[in-house]
Amino acid sequence: MNLKSFETQVAVSTEDICREIFRNRSGSIRIKKERVAVGNLVKIFKATLKLANNKGFHAMSLRDLCAESGMSMGGLYAYFKNKEELLTLIQEQGRAIVARVMGDQLSGIDDADRALDVAVRSHLYLSEVLQPWFFFSYMETRFFNAAEGRRAIDGELQTEGIFSDILQKGIAGGQFAIGDPLLVAAAIKALLQDWYLKRWKYRRRKISVEAYADFVLSLISAYGAGKHAKGANHGVA
Amino acid sequence: MNLKSFETQVAVSTEDICREIFRNRSGSIRIKKERVAVGNLVKIFKATLKLANNKGFHAMSLRDLCAESGMSMGGLYAYFKNKEELLTLIQEQGRAIVARVMGDQLSGIDDADRALDVAVRSHLYLSEVLQPWFFFSYMETRFFNAAEGRRAIDGELQTEGIFSDILQKGIAGGQFAIGDPLLVAAAIKALLQDWYLKRWKYRRRKISVEAYADFVLSLISAYGAGKHAKGANHGVA
DNA sequence: GTCTATACAACGATAGAC
DNA sequence: GTCTATCGTTGTATAGAC
């Protein structure tokens, strides 16, 4: 699986996401016409992600957001009741998409080797398509109140749980030879996060997302988990 | 080398750092008595790191900072000329300490195996002692203006450069068998960052910094760089 | 459904008393 | 060297015209 085939298989454009948001939360959104609402939501989210990822969500004023989105103050407040709800909106939808896409991609896969490959690639490709979303979610999570903060932590642990489940399955089946699946799962998560957090670095070095996926998989495979496990060395050409 | 021996060898208490700041920037600090100034700087930095790491530097108001540090508004402004300078102060000092400590620890070490071990452990132990500092620097870097932002990026690349230099040396000497030192260096950096960014996770799981260091080293060693390189598998007990 | 105008709270920063 | 009082600005949020 490469990025192209992933993209055609999974529909996750900003418009798709905004339509989903509108249908889920039509109660708290004052505008009723779907076409109008979705169009404005796209403008709002694109502007928010651009501004917040540059200077932080807190430093982004709603006046900034008006200028960037081309909407007025009053117009914005038809879509959320206060600034914090805008933050929640973006975060919640992001988490939901990750859970759904990962679940879809992994459903029906029994082999641990194949599951690991699909899980790593799905997460990387998804974060490539939705890079601003992922970056935003990571950076702004800690600004939540206690209740939402706990849900964000659960999200972190849930994604990691996908990987540790696969690893444990592979150990039980005798395919993987590792003794610390939790640590390895945490490491995989850290490497996947680096891809969307330091996107500028990998872009500058002209490393494609497929090449990065290959690297991550070969790294943990050399450690004992993956297709060519038990001491294979993929580092040398 | 473990955390204890590192701590006794390297003096990096908050007070040490504040004394260094005072001596470096006595020009822009209005207070002249070292004892008074250092004491207040300790209060200011402890309060800033606590508040900013909870809710973000921007969301932390200077009135919050007064309450937390026990100082007055006017008192604070004797130590920096505006809020942004406080941000810069913490960041700059953090970068300087990392560069100095890493340089000290690595000086005189020629063997690539040993250098890799020392570099990984030094960085992890330092980030363990100064966790709030590291967390703050990582999270608040992007709020800089263009000029300072570039210096922050340089800092990121510089630390990574330490690792890629060691790796390249090991390859040249025939000790390491990897074909992509830049990617491996980036991965090491990502794993080291995870330690101080997700400190809560590792604390909850009762994983010590020494155990984490062992894990990181064995992971890249299995890939082909490190003491027991060329296919050794450290994952199984 | 969208805009402009405005309320009012909170912010960073400073002047001047002590 | 430190504090209190206060300035002008900017922030979020809303009311009411269109």
Coordinates of C-alpha atoms (C1' of nucleotides) in Angstrom, one line a residue:
Chain A
M1 CA 0.0 0.0 0.0
N2 CA 1.3 3.4 -0.9
L3 CA 0.0 7.0 -0.3
K4 CA -1.9 7.2 -3.7
S5 CA -3.8 4.0 -3.2
F6 CA -4.6 4.9 0.4
E7 CA -5.9 8.3 -0.7
T8 CA -8.3 6.9 -3.4
Q9 CA -9.5 4.3 -0.9
V10 CA -10.2 6.6 2.1
A11 CA -12.1 9.9 1.6
V12 CA -10.8 12.4 4.1
S13 CA -10.8 15.8 2.4
T14 CA -11.5 18.8 4.6
E15 CA -14.9 19.0 3.0
D16 CA -15.7 15.4 3.9
I17 CA -14.8 16.1 7.5
C18 CA -16.8 19.3 7.6
R19 CA -19.9 17.5 6.3
E20 CA -19.5 14.9 9.0
I21 CA -19.1 17.6 11.6
F22 CA -22.3 19.4 10.4
R23 CA -24.4 16.2 10.5
N24 CA -23.1 15.2 13.9
R25 CA -23.6 18.6 15.5
S26 CA -26.5 20.2 13.6
G27 CA -28.0 20.9 17.0
S28 CA -25.4 23.4 18.1
I29 CA -24.8 24.9 14.7
R30 CA -27.3 27.7 14.0
I31 CA -27.2 27.5 10.2
K32 CA -29.5 25.0 8.7
K33 CA -28.7 24.8 5.0
E34 CA -26.0 22.0 4.6
R35 CA -24.4 23.6 1.5
V36 CA -23.9 27.0 3.2
A37 CA -22.8 25.5 6.5
V38 CA -20.3 23.1 5.1
G39 CA -18.8 25.8 2.9
N40 CA -18.3 28.0 5.9
L41 CA -17.0 25.3 8.1
V42 CA -14.3 24.5 5.5
K43 CA -13.3 28.2 5.6
I44 CA -13.3 28.3 9.4
F45 CA -11.2 25.1 9.8
K46 CA -8.7 25.9 7.1
A47 CA -8.1 29.3 8.7
T48 CA -8.0 28.0 12.2
L49 CA -5.5 25.3 11.4
K50 CA -3.3 27.7 9.5
L51 CA -3.3 30.4 12.2
A52 CA -3.1 28.1 15.2
N53 CA -0.4 25.9 13.8
N54 CA 1.7 29.1 13.2
K55 CA 1.2 30.9 16.4
G56 CA -0.8 28.7 18.7
F57 CA -4.6 28.5 19.2
H58 CA -4.5 30.8 22.2
A59 CA -2.5 33.5 20.4
M60 CA -4.9 33.4 17.5
S61 CA -7.5 36.0 18.2
L62 CA -11.0 35.7 16.7
R63 CA -10.3 38.9 14.9
D64 CA -7.4 37.1 13.2
L65 CA -9.7 34.3 12.4
C66 CA -12.2 36.7 10.8
A67 CA -9.6 38.2 8.5
E68 CA -8.1 34.8 7.5
S69 CA -11.5 33.1 6.9
G70 CA -13.1 36.1 5.3
M71 CA -16.1 35.9 7.7
S72 CA -17.4 38.3 10.3
M73 CA -17.4 38.0 14.0
G74 CA -21.1 37.4 14.1
G75 CA -20.8 34.9 11.3
L76 CA -18.3 32.8 13.2
Y77 CA -20.4 32.5 16.3
A78 CA -23.2 30.8 14.3
Y79 CA -20.9 27.7 14.2
F80 CA -19.7 27.5 17.8
K81 CA -20.8 29.1 21.1
N82 CA -17.3 30.1 22.2
K83 CA -13.7 29.8 21.3
E84 CA -13.1 26.7 23.3
E85 CA -15.8 24.8 21.5
L86 CA -14.0 25.5 18.3
L87 CA -11.0 23.8 19.8
T88 CA -13.0 20.8 20.9
L89 CA -14.7 20.5 17.6
I90 CA -11.5 20.1 15.7
Q91 CA -10.0 17.7 18.2
E92 CA -13.0 15.4 18.5
Q93 CA -13.4 15.0 14.8
G94 CA -9.7 14.3 14.4
R95 CA -9.8 11.5 17.0
A96 CA -13.0 10.0 15.5
I97 CA -11.4 9.9 12.0
V98 CA -8.3 8.2 13.2
A99 CA -10.2 5.6 15.1
R100 CA -12.6 4.9 12.2
V101 CA -9.9 4.8 9.5
M102 CA -7.6 2.6 11.5
G103 CA -10.5 0.3 12.4
D104 CA -11.6 0.0 8.8
Q105 CA -8.1 -0.7 7.5
L106 CA -7.4 -3.4 10.1
S107 CA -10.7 -5.1 10.1
G108 CA -10.5 -8.7 8.9
I109 CA -6.7 -8.9 9.1
D110 CA -5.6 -11.8 11.2
D111 CA -1.9 -12.1 10.4
A112 CA 0.2 -10.1 12.9
D113 CA 2.9 -9.3 10.3
R114 CA 0.4 -7.9 7.9
A115 CA -1.5 -6.1 10.6
L116 CA 1.6 -4.3 11.7
D117 CA 2.4 -3.2 8.2
V118 CA -1.1 -1.9 7.6
A119 CA -1.3 -0.2 10.9
V120 CA 2.0 1.7 10.5
R121 CA 1.2 2.7 6.9
S122 CA -2.4 3.7 7.6
H123 CA -1.4 5.9 10.4
L124 CA 1.5 7.5 8.4
Y125 CA -0.6 8.0 5.3
L126 CA -3.5 9.4 7.2
S127 CA -1.3 11.9 9.1
E128 CA 0.2 12.8 5.7
V129 CA -3.2 13.7 4.2
L130 CA -4.4 15.5 7.4
Q131 CA -1.0 16.8 8.6
P132 CA -2.4 20.2 9.9
W133 CA -5.1 18.3 11.8
F134 CA -2.6 16.0 13.5
F135 CA -0.2 18.8 14.3
F136 CA -3.0 20.8 15.8
S137 CA -4.3 18.0 17.9
Y138 CA -0.9 17.1 19.3
M139 CA 0.0 20.7 20.2
E140 CA -3.2 22.0 21.6
T141 CA -4.3 18.9 23.6
R142 CA -2.9 20.1 26.9
F143 CA -5.0 23.3 26.8
F144 CA -8.0 21.3 27.6
N145 CA -9.9 21.3 30.8
A146 CA -9.6 18.2 33.0
A147 CA -12.5 16.2 31.5
E148 CA -11.5 16.7 27.9
G149 CA -7.9 16.2 28.8
R150 CA -8.6 12.7 30.0
R151 CA -10.3 11.9 26.7
A152 CA -7.2 13.2 24.8
I153 CA -5.0 11.0 26.9
D154 CA -7.3 8.0 26.2
G155 CA -6.9 8.8 22.5
E156 CA -3.1 8.7 22.8
L157 CA -3.2 5.4 24.7
Q158 CA -5.9 4.0 22.4
T159 CA -3.7 4.4 19.3
E160 CA -0.8 3.0 21.1
G161 CA -3.0 0.1 22.2
I162 CA -3.6 -0.8 18.6
F163 CA 0.1 -1.4 18.1
S164 CA 0.7 -3.2 21.4
D165 CA -2.3 -5.5 20.7
I166 CA -0.8 -6.4 17.3
L167 CA 2.7 -7.0 18.9
Q168 CA 1.3 -9.2 21.6
K169 CA -0.6 -11.2 19.1
G170 CA 2.6 -11.7 17.1
I171 CA 4.4 -12.8 20.2
A172 CA 1.7 -15.3 21.1
G173 CA 1.8 -16.6 17.6
G174 CA 5.6 -17.0 17.6
Q175 CA 6.1 -14.6 14.7
F176 CA 7.6 -11.8 16.8
A177 CA 10.6 -12.2 19.2
I178 CA 10.4 -9.2 21.5
G179 CA 10.0 -9.1 25.2
D180 CA 8.7 -5.6 25.7
P181 CA 5.7 -4.9 23.4
L182 CA 4.6 -1.9 25.4
L183 CA 7.9 -0.1 24.9
V184 CA 8.0 -1.1 21.3
A185 CA 4.5 0.2 20.8
A186 CA 5.4 3.5 22.5
A187 CA 8.4 3.8 20.2
I188 CA 6.4 3.2 17.1
K189 CA 4.0 5.9 18.2
A190 CA 6.8 8.3 18.8
L191 CA 8.2 7.6 15.3
L192 CA 4.8 8.1 13.7
Q193 CA 4.4 11.4 15.6
D194 CA 7.7 12.6 14.4
W195 CA 6.5 12.4 10.9
Y196 CA 3.8 14.9 11.2
L197 CA 5.4 17.0 13.9
K198 CA 8.7 17.6 12.0
R199 CA 7.1 17.5 8.5
W200 CA 9.4 20.4 7.5
K201 CA 12.5 18.4 8.2
Y202 CA 11.6 15.4 6.1
R203 CA 10.3 17.6 3.3
R204 CA 13.6 19.4 3.3
R205 CA 15.4 16.1 3.0
K206 CA 13.1 14.8 0.3
I207 CA 12.1 11.7 2.2
S208 CA 8.8 10.4 1.0
V209 CA 6.2 9.0 3.4
E210 CA 6.5 5.6 1.8
A211 CA 10.3 5.6 2.4
Y212 CA 9.7 6.7 6.0
A213 CA 7.2 3.8 6.5
D214 CA 9.7 1.4 5.1
F215 CA 12.3 2.7 7.5
V216 CA 10.0 2.4 10.6
L217 CA 9.0 -1.1 9.7
S218 CA 12.5 -2.3 9.1
L219 CA 13.7 -0.7 12.3
I220 CA 11.2 -2.6 14.5
S221 CA 11.6 -5.7 12.3
A222 CA 15.3 -5.7 13.0
Y223 CA 14.5 -5.6 16.7
G224 CA 12.4 -8.7 16.3
A225 CA 8.9 -7.6 15.3
G226 CA 8.0 -7.8 11.6
K227 CA 8.1 -9.6 8.3
H228 CA 11.8 -10.3 8.3
A229 CA 12.2 -10.6 12.1
K230 CA 14.8 -12.4 14.1
G231 CA 17.9 -10.5 13.2
A232 CA 17.5 -9.4 9.6
N233 CA 19.3 -6.2 8.8
H234 CA 17.7 -3.8 6.5
G235 CA 20.0 -0.9 7.0
V236 CA 22.5 -1.8 4.4
A237 CA 21.7 -1.5 0.7
Chain B
M1 CA 26.5 5.6 33.5
N2 CA 23.2 5.9 35.4
L3 CA 21.1 8.9 36.4
K4 CA 22.7 9.2 39.9
S5 CA 26.2 9.3 38.7
F6 CA 25.2 11.8 36.0
E7 CA 23.6 14.1 38.5
T8 CA 26.6 14.2 40.8
Q9 CA 28.8 14.9 37.9
V10 CA 26.8 17.6 36.2
A11 CA 25.5 20.6 38.2
V12 CA 22.2 21.7 36.6
S13 CA 19.9 22.7 39.4
T14 CA 17.5 25.5 38.8
E15 CA 19.6 27.7 41.0
D16 CA 22.8 26.9 39.0
I17 CA 20.9 27.9 35.8
C18 CA 19.6 31.1 37.3
R19 CA 23.0 32.1 38.5
E20 CA 24.3 31.6 35.0
I21 CA 21.4 33.6 33.5
F22 CA 22.1 36.5 36.0
R23 CA 25.8 36.6 35.1
N24 CA 25.2 36.5 31.4
R25 CA 22.5 39.1 31.3
S26 CA 23.3 41.4 34.2
G27 CA 23.0 44.2 31.7
S28 CA 19.3 43.8 31.1
I29 CA 18.4 42.8 34.7
R30 CA 17.8 45.9 36.9
I31 CA 18.6 44.2 40.2
K32 CA 22.3 44.2 41.1
K33 CA 22.7 42.0 44.2
E34 CA 23.4 38.5 43.0
R35 CA 21.8 36.8 46.0
V36 CA 18.5 38.7 45.6
A37 CA 18.4 38.4 41.9
V38 CA 19.1 34.7 41.7
G39 CA 16.5 34.0 44.4
N40 CA 13.9 35.8 42.5
L41 CA 14.9 34.3 39.2
V42 CA 14.4 30.9 40.7
K43 CA 10.9 31.8 41.8
I44 CA 10.1 33.3 38.4
F45 CA 11.3 30.3 36.4
K46 CA 9.7 27.7 38.6
A47 CA 6.4 29.5 38.4
T48 CA 6.7 30.1 34.7
L49 CA 7.5 26.5 33.9
K50 CA 4.7 25.3 36.1
L51 CA 2.0 27.5 34.6
A52 CA 3.2 27.5 31.0
N53 CA 3.5 23.7 30.9
N54 CA -0.1 23.4 32.2
K55 CA -1.9 26.0 30.1
G56 CA 0.6 27.3 27.6
F57 CA 2.9 30.4 27.8
H58 CA 0.4 32.6 26.0
A59 CA -2.5 31.6 28.2
M60 CA -0.4 32.3 31.3
S61 CA -1.1 35.9 32.2
L62 CA 1.5 37.9 34.1
R63 CA -1.1 38.2 36.9
D64 CA -1.1 34.4 37.1
L65 CA 2.7 34.6 37.3
C66 CA 2.5 37.1 40.2
A67 CA 0.3 34.9 42.2
E68 CA 2.3 31.7 41.6
S69 CA 5.7 33.3 42.2
G70 CA 4.7 35.5 45.1
M71 CA 6.1 38.6 43.4
S72 CA 4.4 41.8 42.2
M73 CA 3.9 43.1 38.7
G74 CA 6.5 45.7 39.1
G75 CA 8.9 43.3 40.7
L76 CA 8.7 40.9 37.7
Y77 CA 9.5 43.7 35.3
A78 CA 12.9 44.2 36.9
Y79 CA 14.0 40.9 35.4
F80 CA 12.7 41.2 31.8
K81 CA 11.5 44.1 29.7
N82 CA 8.5 42.3 28.3
K83 CA 6.8 38.9 28.3
E84 CA 8.5 37.7 25.1
E85 CA 11.9 38.3 26.6
L86 CA 11.0 35.9 29.5
L87 CA 10.2 33.3 26.8
T88 CA 13.5 33.9 25.1
L89 CA 15.4 33.8 28.3
I90 CA 14.2 30.3 29.2
Q91 CA 14.7 28.9 25.7
E92 CA 18.2 30.3 25.2
Q93 CA 19.5 29.1 28.5
G94 CA 18.0 25.6 27.8
R95 CA 19.8 25.4 24.5
A96 CA 23.0 26.6 25.9
I97 CA 22.9 24.0 28.7
V98 CA 22.2 21.1 26.3
A99 CA 25.0 22.1 24.0
R100 CA 27.5 22.5 26.8
V101 CA 26.6 19.3 28.7
M102 CA 26.6 17.2 25.6
G103 CA 29.9 18.7 24.5
D104 CA 31.5 18.1 27.9
Q105 CA 30.3 14.5 28.1
L106 CA 31.5 13.6 24.6
S107 CA 34.8 15.4 24.6
G108 CA 37.7 13.0 24.3
I109 CA 35.6 10.0 23.3
D110 CA 36.8 8.6 20.1
D111 CA 35.1 5.2 19.9
A112 CA 31.8 5.4 18.1
D113 CA 30.1 2.7 20.2
R114 CA 31.0 4.5 23.4
A115 CA 30.1 7.9 22.0
L116 CA 26.6 6.7 21.0
D117 CA 26.1 5.3 24.4
V118 CA 27.2 8.4 26.2
A119 CA 25.2 10.7 23.8
V120 CA 22.0 8.8 24.3
R121 CA 22.4 8.6 28.0
S122 CA 23.5 12.2 28.5
H123 CA 20.6 13.5 26.6
L124 CA 18.1 11.3 28.4
Y125 CA 19.5 12.0 31.9
L126 CA 19.7 15.7 31.2
S127 CA 16.1 15.8 30.0
E128 CA 15.1 13.8 33.1
V129 CA 16.7 16.4 35.5
L130 CA 15.4 19.4 33.5
Q131 CA 12.1 17.9 32.2
P132 CA 10.0 21.0 32.7
W133 CA 12.7 23.0 30.8
F134 CA 12.7 20.5 27.9
F135 CA 9.0 20.3 27.7
F136 CA 8.6 24.1 27.7
S137 CA 11.3 24.5 25.0
Y138 CA 9.7 22.0 22.7
M139 CA 6.1 23.3 23.1
E140 CA 6.8 27.0 22.9
T141 CA 9.4 27.1 20.2
R142 CA 6.9 27.9 17.4
F143 CA 5.7 31.0 19.1
F144 CA 8.9 32.7 18.2
N145 CA 9.4 35.4 15.7
A146 CA 11.2 34.5 12.4
A147 CA 14.7 35.2 13.6
E148 CA 14.5 33.3 16.9
G149 CA 12.5 30.5 15.2
R150 CA 15.4 29.9 12.9
R151 CA 17.7 29.6 15.9
A152 CA 15.4 27.1 17.5
I153 CA 15.4 25.0 14.3
D154 CA 19.1 25.1 14.3
G155 CA 19.1 23.8 17.8
E156 CA 16.9 20.9 16.8
L157 CA 19.2 20.1 13.8
Q158 CA 22.3 20.6 15.9
T159 CA 21.4 18.0 18.5
E160 CA 20.4 15.6 15.7
G161 CA 23.8 16.4 14.1
I162 CA 25.6 15.1 17.1
F163 CA 24.0 11.7 16.5
S164 CA 24.4 11.6 12.8
D165 CA 28.1 12.5 13.2
I166 CA 28.6 9.6 15.6
L167 CA 26.7 7.3 13.3
Q168 CA 28.8 8.3 10.2
K169 CA 32.0 7.9 12.2
G170 CA 30.9 4.4 13.2
I171 CA 30.0 3.5 9.6
A172 CA 33.4 4.8 8.4
G173 CA 35.1 2.7 11.0
G174 CA 33.2 -0.4 10.1
Q175 CA 31.6 -0.7 13.5
F176 CA 28.1 0.2 12.4
A177 CA 26.2 -1.4 9.5
I178 CA 23.5 1.0 8.6
G179 CA 22.9 2.8 5.3
D180 CA 20.8 5.7 6.4
P181 CA 22.5 7.5 9.3
L182 CA 20.3 10.7 8.9
L183 CA 17.1 8.7 9.3
V184 CA 18.5 6.8 12.3
A185 CA 19.6 10.0 13.9
A186 CA 16.1 11.5 13.4
A187 CA 14.6 8.4 15.0
I188 CA 16.9 8.6 18.0
K189 CA 16.0 12.2 18.4
A190 CA 12.3 11.3 18.2
L191 CA 12.7 8.6 20.9
L192 CA 14.6 10.9 23.2
Q193 CA 11.9 13.6 22.8
D194 CA 9.2 11.1 23.6
W195 CA 10.8 10.6 27.0
Y196 CA 10.3 14.1 28.2
L197 CA 7.2 14.9 26.2
K198 CA 5.3 11.9 27.5
R199 CA 6.8 11.7 30.9
W200 CA 3.5 11.0 32.5
K201 CA 3.1 7.8 30.5
Y202 CA 6.5 6.3 31.4
R203 CA 6.0 7.3 35.0
R204 CA 2.6 5.5 35.1
R205 CA 4.3 2.4 33.7
K206 CA 7.1 2.6 36.2
I207 CA 9.8 2.6 33.5
S208 CA 13.1 4.1 34.7
V209 CA 15.2 6.4 32.6
E210 CA 18.0 3.9 32.7
A211 CA 15.6 1.2 31.3
Y212 CA 14.5 3.5 28.6
A213 CA 18.1 4.3 27.7
D214 CA 18.8 0.6 27.4
F215 CA 15.8 0.1 25.2
V216 CA 16.7 2.9 22.8
L217 CA 20.3 1.7 22.5
S218 CA 19.3 -1.9 22.0
L219 CA 16.7 -0.9 19.3
I220 CA 19.2 0.9 17.2
S221 CA 21.9 -1.7 18.0
A222 CA 19.6 -4.4 16.5
Y223 CA 19.3 -2.2 13.4
G224 CA 23.0 -2.2 13.0
A225 CA 24.4 0.7 15.1
G226 CA 25.8 0.0 18.5
K227 CA 27.8 -2.3 20.7
H228 CA 26.2 -5.6 19.7
A229 CA 25.4 -4.6 16.2
K230 CA 24.9 -6.9 13.2
G231 CA 21.7 -8.7 14.1
A232 CA 21.9 -9.1 17.9
N233 CA 18.4 -9.3 19.4
H234 CA 18.0 -7.6 22.8
G235 CA 14.3 -7.8 23.0
V236 CA 14.0 -11.2 24.5
A237 CA 15.0 -11.8 28.1
Chain C
dG1 C1' -28.0 34.1 7.2
dT2 C1' -24.6 37.7 7.6
dC3 C1' -22.8 42.1 9.0
dT4 C1' -21.4 46.2 11.9
dA5 C1' -21.2 48.3 16.2
dT6 C1' -20.4 47.9 20.8
dA7 C1' -20.1 46.1 25.7
dC8 C1' -17.1 44.9 29.1
dA9 C1' -13.5 42.0 31.0
dA10 C1' -8.6 40.9 31.0
dC11 C1' -4.3 41.9 29.2
dG12 C1' 0.7 43.8 29.2
dA13 C1' 3.1 47.5 30.7
dT14 C1' 4.5 51.7 33.4
dA15 C1' 4.8 55.6 36.7
dG16 C1' 5.5 56.9 41.1
dA17 C1' 5.1 56.0 46.2
dC18 C1' 7.6 53.7 49.7
Chain D
dG1 C1' 14.5 46.9 45.5
dT2 C1' 9.6 46.2 45.7
dC3 C1' 4.8 47.5 45.7
dT4 C1' 0.2 49.5 44.4
dA5 C1' -2.5 52.1 41.2
dT6 C1' -3.6 52.9 36.8
dC7 C1' -3.0 53.6 31.6
dG8 C1' -4.2 52.2 27.0
dT9 C1' -5.0 48.1 24.2
dT10 C1' -6.8 44.0 22.9
dG11 C1' -9.5 40.1 23.8
dT12 C1' -14.2 37.4 23.6
dA13 C1' -18.9 37.7 23.1
dT14 C1' -23.4 39.7 21.9
dA15 C1' -27.3 42.8 20.3
dG16 C1' -29.6 44.5 16.7
dA17 C1' -29.7 46.3 11.7
dC18 C1' -30.1 44.5 7.2

